[in-house]
Short mmCIF file of C-alpha atoms in Angstrom, two decimals:
data_model
loop_
_atom_site.label_atom_id
_atom_site.label_comp_id
_atom_site.label_asym_id
_atom_site.label_seq_id
_atom_site.Cartn_x
_atom_site.Cartn_y
_atom_site.Cartn_z
CA MET A 4 174.22 96.96 143.32
CA ASP A 5 174.70 94.08 140.91
CA VAL A 6 177.20 95.18 138.25
CA GLN A 7 176.61 91.95 136.32
CA ILE A 8 173.76 93.74 134.55
CA PHE A 9 176.25 96.11 132.95
CA ILE A 10 178.69 93.33 132.15
CA ASP A 11 175.91 91.46 130.33
CA LEU A 12 174.90 94.64 128.51
CA GLN A 13 178.47 95.22 127.38
CA ASP A 14 178.66 91.66 126.07
CA ARG A 15 175.56 92.30 123.99
CA LEU A 16 176.96 95.59 122.70
CA ASP A 17 180.17 93.81 121.72
CA GLN A 18 178.15 91.19 119.86
CA GLU A 19 176.23 93.92 118.04
CA THR A 20 179.47 95.65 117.08
CA SER A 21 180.96 92.40 115.83
CA LEU A 22 177.86 91.64 113.73
CA PHE A 23 177.86 95.17 112.33
CA GLU A 24 181.45 94.74 111.15
CA GLU A 25 180.70 91.33 109.63
CA VAL A 26 177.74 92.74 107.72
CA ARG A 27 179.78 95.72 106.59
CA GLU A 28 182.52 93.46 105.22
CA ALA A 29 179.97 91.23 103.48
CA VAL A 30 178.36 94.26 101.82
CA LYS A 31 181.77 95.59 100.81
CA GLU A 32 182.53 92.30 99.07
CA LEU A 33 179.10 92.28 97.41
CA ASN A 34 179.65 95.80 96.08
CA LYS A 35 183.00 94.73 94.68
CA ARG A 36 181.44 91.80 92.85
CA CYS A 37 178.66 94.00 91.50
CA ARG A 38 181.14 96.55 90.15
CA LEU A 39 183.02 93.81 88.32
CA ALA A 40 179.80 92.40 86.87
CA SER A 41 178.67 95.88 85.84
CA ALA A 42 181.93 96.50 84.01
CA LYS A 43 181.56 93.26 82.08
CA LEU A 44 177.89 93.84 81.30
CA ALA A 45 178.63 97.39 80.10
CA LYS A 46 180.38 95.87 77.08
CA ALA A 47 176.90 95.23 75.67
CA HIS A 48 176.75 98.94 74.85
CA ALA A 49 179.68 98.61 72.47
CA VAL A 50 178.48 95.72 70.29
CA PRO A 51 175.49 95.04 68.01
CA GLN A 52 172.66 92.85 69.25
CA SER A 53 174.03 89.82 67.44
CA GLN A 54 177.02 89.76 69.79
CA THR A 55 175.31 90.32 73.14
CA HIS A 56 174.86 86.60 73.74
CA GLU A 57 178.59 86.24 74.24
CA ILE A 58 178.50 88.94 76.93
CA THR A 59 175.56 87.48 78.83
CA GLU A 60 177.21 84.06 78.76
CA ALA A 61 180.54 85.44 79.96
CA ILE A 62 178.96 87.16 82.96
CA THR A 63 177.47 83.94 84.38
CA PRO A 64 180.41 83.34 86.77
CA GLN A 65 180.00 86.87 88.14
CA PHE A 66 176.37 86.21 88.99
CA ALA A 67 177.39 82.99 90.72
CA ALA A 68 179.83 84.98 92.87
CA ILE A 69 177.19 87.63 93.67
CA LYS A 70 174.76 84.87 94.63
CA GLU A 71 177.38 83.43 96.96
CA ASN A 72 178.03 86.86 98.51
CA ILE A 73 174.33 87.45 99.19
CA SER A 74 174.02 83.98 100.69
CA ALA A 75 176.90 84.73 103.05
CA LEU A 76 175.21 87.99 104.04
CA ALA A 77 171.88 86.22 104.60
CA LYS A 78 173.47 83.78 107.04
CA LEU A 79 174.50 86.67 109.29
CA ILE A 80 171.00 88.11 109.68
CA ARG A 81 168.26 86.79 111.92
CA PRO A 82 164.74 87.49 110.56
CA ALA A 83 163.93 89.63 113.60
CA ALA A 84 166.93 91.84 112.85
CA PHE A 85 166.32 92.11 109.10
CA TYR A 86 165.09 95.71 109.03
CA LYS A 87 167.53 96.79 111.71
CA TYR A 88 170.42 96.25 109.31
CA HIS A 89 168.56 96.44 106.00
CA ASP A 90 169.85 99.89 105.05
CA MET A 91 173.41 98.54 105.13
CA TRP A 92 172.91 96.28 102.11
CA SER A 93 169.85 97.68 100.33
CA ASN A 94 171.78 99.74 97.76
CA ALA A 95 174.03 96.78 96.96
CA VAL A 96 171.02 94.51 96.44
CA ASN A 97 169.37 97.21 94.28
CA THR A 98 172.46 97.09 92.09
CA ALA A 99 172.48 93.30 91.95
CA CYS A 100 168.82 93.30 90.89
CA SER A 101 169.47 95.89 88.19
CA LEU A 102 172.32 93.78 86.80
CA VAL A 103 170.10 90.69 86.61
CA ILE A 104 167.28 92.63 84.99
CA PHE A 105 169.56 94.14 82.34
CA ALA A 106 171.22 90.78 81.66
CA VAL A 107 167.84 89.06 81.20
CA TYR A 108 166.74 91.81 78.81
CA LEU A 109 169.92 91.44 76.77
CA ALA A 110 169.54 87.67 76.62
CA ASP A 111 165.78 87.35 76.03
CA ALA A 112 164.40 90.86 75.35
CA ARG A 113 161.98 90.57 78.26
CA LEU A 114 161.52 91.83 81.79
CA ALA A 115 163.09 89.67 84.48
CA SER A 116 160.50 88.32 86.89
CA PRO A 117 160.86 87.95 90.67
CA GLU A 118 161.50 84.27 89.94
CA ASP A 119 164.45 85.24 87.73
CA ILE A 120 165.84 87.33 90.57
CA GLU A 121 165.64 84.34 92.90
CA LYS A 122 167.31 82.12 90.30
CA TYR A 123 170.24 84.50 89.81
CA LEU A 124 170.64 85.83 93.36
CA GLY A 125 169.46 82.90 95.43
CA GLN A 126 166.94 84.82 97.55
CA LYS A 127 163.18 85.19 97.16
CA VAL A 128 161.56 88.51 96.36
CA ASN A 129 159.06 89.30 99.09
CA VAL A 130 156.20 89.87 96.65
CA SER A 131 153.57 89.43 99.37
CA ASN A 132 155.28 92.14 101.41
CA GLY A 133 154.47 89.98 104.43
CA GLU A 134 156.23 89.30 107.71
CA ILE A 135 159.94 88.63 107.39
CA THR A 136 160.69 85.01 108.31
CA GLU A 137 163.90 84.72 106.29
CA PHE A 138 166.34 86.89 104.38
CA VAL A 139 164.54 88.28 101.32
CA ILE A 140 164.88 90.78 98.51
CA THR A 141 162.22 93.43 99.00
CA ILE A 142 159.70 94.52 96.37
CA GLU A 143 161.29 97.98 96.46
CA GLU A 144 164.72 96.56 95.62
CA TYR A 145 163.27 94.68 92.67
CA LEU A 146 161.43 97.78 91.43
CA HIS A 147 164.56 99.93 91.77
CA GLY A 148 166.24 97.40 89.50
CA VAL A 149 163.43 97.71 86.97
CA ILE A 150 163.70 101.51 86.98
CA SER A 151 167.45 101.25 86.38
CA LEU A 152 166.69 99.29 83.23
CA PHE A 153 165.18 102.40 81.60
CA SER A 154 168.51 104.20 81.92
CA GLU A 155 170.32 101.24 80.38
CA LEU A 156 167.79 101.11 77.54
CA SER A 157 168.24 104.79 76.70
CA ARG A 158 172.00 104.31 76.56
CA LEU A 159 171.58 101.16 74.51
CA ALA A 160 169.40 102.95 71.97
CA VAL A 161 172.06 105.61 71.41
CA ASN A 162 174.96 103.14 71.35
CA SER A 163 173.14 100.80 68.97
CA VAL A 164 173.24 103.53 66.34
CA ILE A 165 176.96 104.03 66.94
CA VAL A 166 177.61 100.35 66.13
CA ASN A 167 175.30 100.55 63.07
CA ASP A 168 172.54 98.46 64.63
CA VAL A 169 169.87 100.92 63.47
CA LYS A 170 166.89 98.58 63.78
CA ARG A 171 167.42 97.94 67.47
CA PRO A 172 166.20 101.32 68.80
CA GLN A 173 162.69 100.54 67.50
CA ASP A 174 162.60 97.30 69.51
CA ILE A 175 163.97 99.11 72.54
CA SER A 176 161.35 101.85 72.19
CA THR A 177 158.47 99.36 71.98
CA PHE A 178 159.69 97.45 75.01
CA ALA A 179 160.37 100.60 77.06
CA SER A 180 156.93 102.04 76.26
CA GLU A 181 155.17 98.84 77.30
CA LEU A 182 157.25 98.64 80.47
CA TYR A 183 156.48 102.26 81.32
CA SER A 184 152.76 101.65 80.82
CA GLY A 185 152.94 98.72 83.20
CA PHE A 186 154.80 100.77 85.78
CA GLN A 187 152.09 103.42 85.69
CA LEU A 188 149.64 100.88 87.09
CA LEU A 189 151.55 100.86 90.38
CA ASN A 190 150.58 103.09 93.28
CA LEU A 191 154.06 103.88 94.53
CA LYS A 192 154.15 104.95 98.16
CA ASN A 193 157.92 104.72 98.57
CA ASP A 194 159.39 108.24 98.20
CA SER A 195 162.61 107.03 96.62
CA LEU A 196 160.75 104.94 94.06
CA ARG A 197 158.41 107.83 93.20
CA ARG A 198 161.32 110.19 92.60
CA ARG A 199 163.10 107.70 90.38
CA PHE A 200 159.88 106.86 88.53
CA ASP A 201 159.50 110.54 87.63
CA SER A 202 162.88 110.41 85.88
CA ILE A 203 161.80 107.58 83.57
CA LYS A 204 160.13 109.99 81.16
CA TYR A 205 163.51 111.52 80.33
CA ASP A 206 164.88 108.11 79.35
CA ILE A 207 161.78 107.48 77.22
CA LYS A 208 162.25 110.87 75.56
CA LYS A 209 165.89 110.10 74.74
CA ILE A 210 164.88 106.81 73.10
CA GLU A 211 162.19 108.58 71.07
CA GLU A 212 164.70 111.19 69.93
CA VAL A 213 166.99 108.45 68.63
CA GLN A 214 164.10 106.98 66.66
CA TYR A 215 163.18 110.39 65.27
CA ASP A 216 166.74 111.09 64.10
CA LEU A 217 166.94 107.72 62.37
CA ARG A 218 163.70 108.35 60.50
CA VAL A 219 164.69 111.86 59.49
CA ARG A 220 167.93 110.47 58.08
CA GLY A 221 166.00 107.79 56.21
CA LEU A 222 167.70 104.92 58.04
CA THR A 223 164.45 103.40 59.29
CA ALA A 224 160.89 103.28 58.02
#
């Protein structure tokens, strides 16, 4: 019996274990960078709209670091093994997408496009949902980031009132309603996305309640 077969198999198992650890460490570093960026971006909830530009400018180095982390992760993964390890980094990439999408909204009051995601994170969004030939950000990861924006908008509406920026909730409400209408055009087959989409209506309701309170108090028309 040729035991070389088992020796070769063990070598491959060792390589798999080594790659798993490398990916795990890369994701750990990416999560760390995302937490730092999130903490800095959260300051937008404590200032009026006129001061958010300073925050979005200050977070630029954090996005550069996140981009570098994702690039390092991408170099570890062969296209054929993309989905084998995808679950290891998907949540971290979801978070990175949500940070970009919130930052773009704060800076330009618009929805970040897949092209914006590529600009900030250095990887294409697989909008065609085609065969994986390189490391990509999936459509689902982008959409999870969009859904996270609704939660940020509901918080922003409440916190805008706290900092006496009483006109801002109306703009937030208009944008959120249009975004929600657009989302309803999608036929979501991903279970996780469907569950999160169902929660959007609660964020919309919170924004509407802020508007209602402001009108009752005579602070807006």
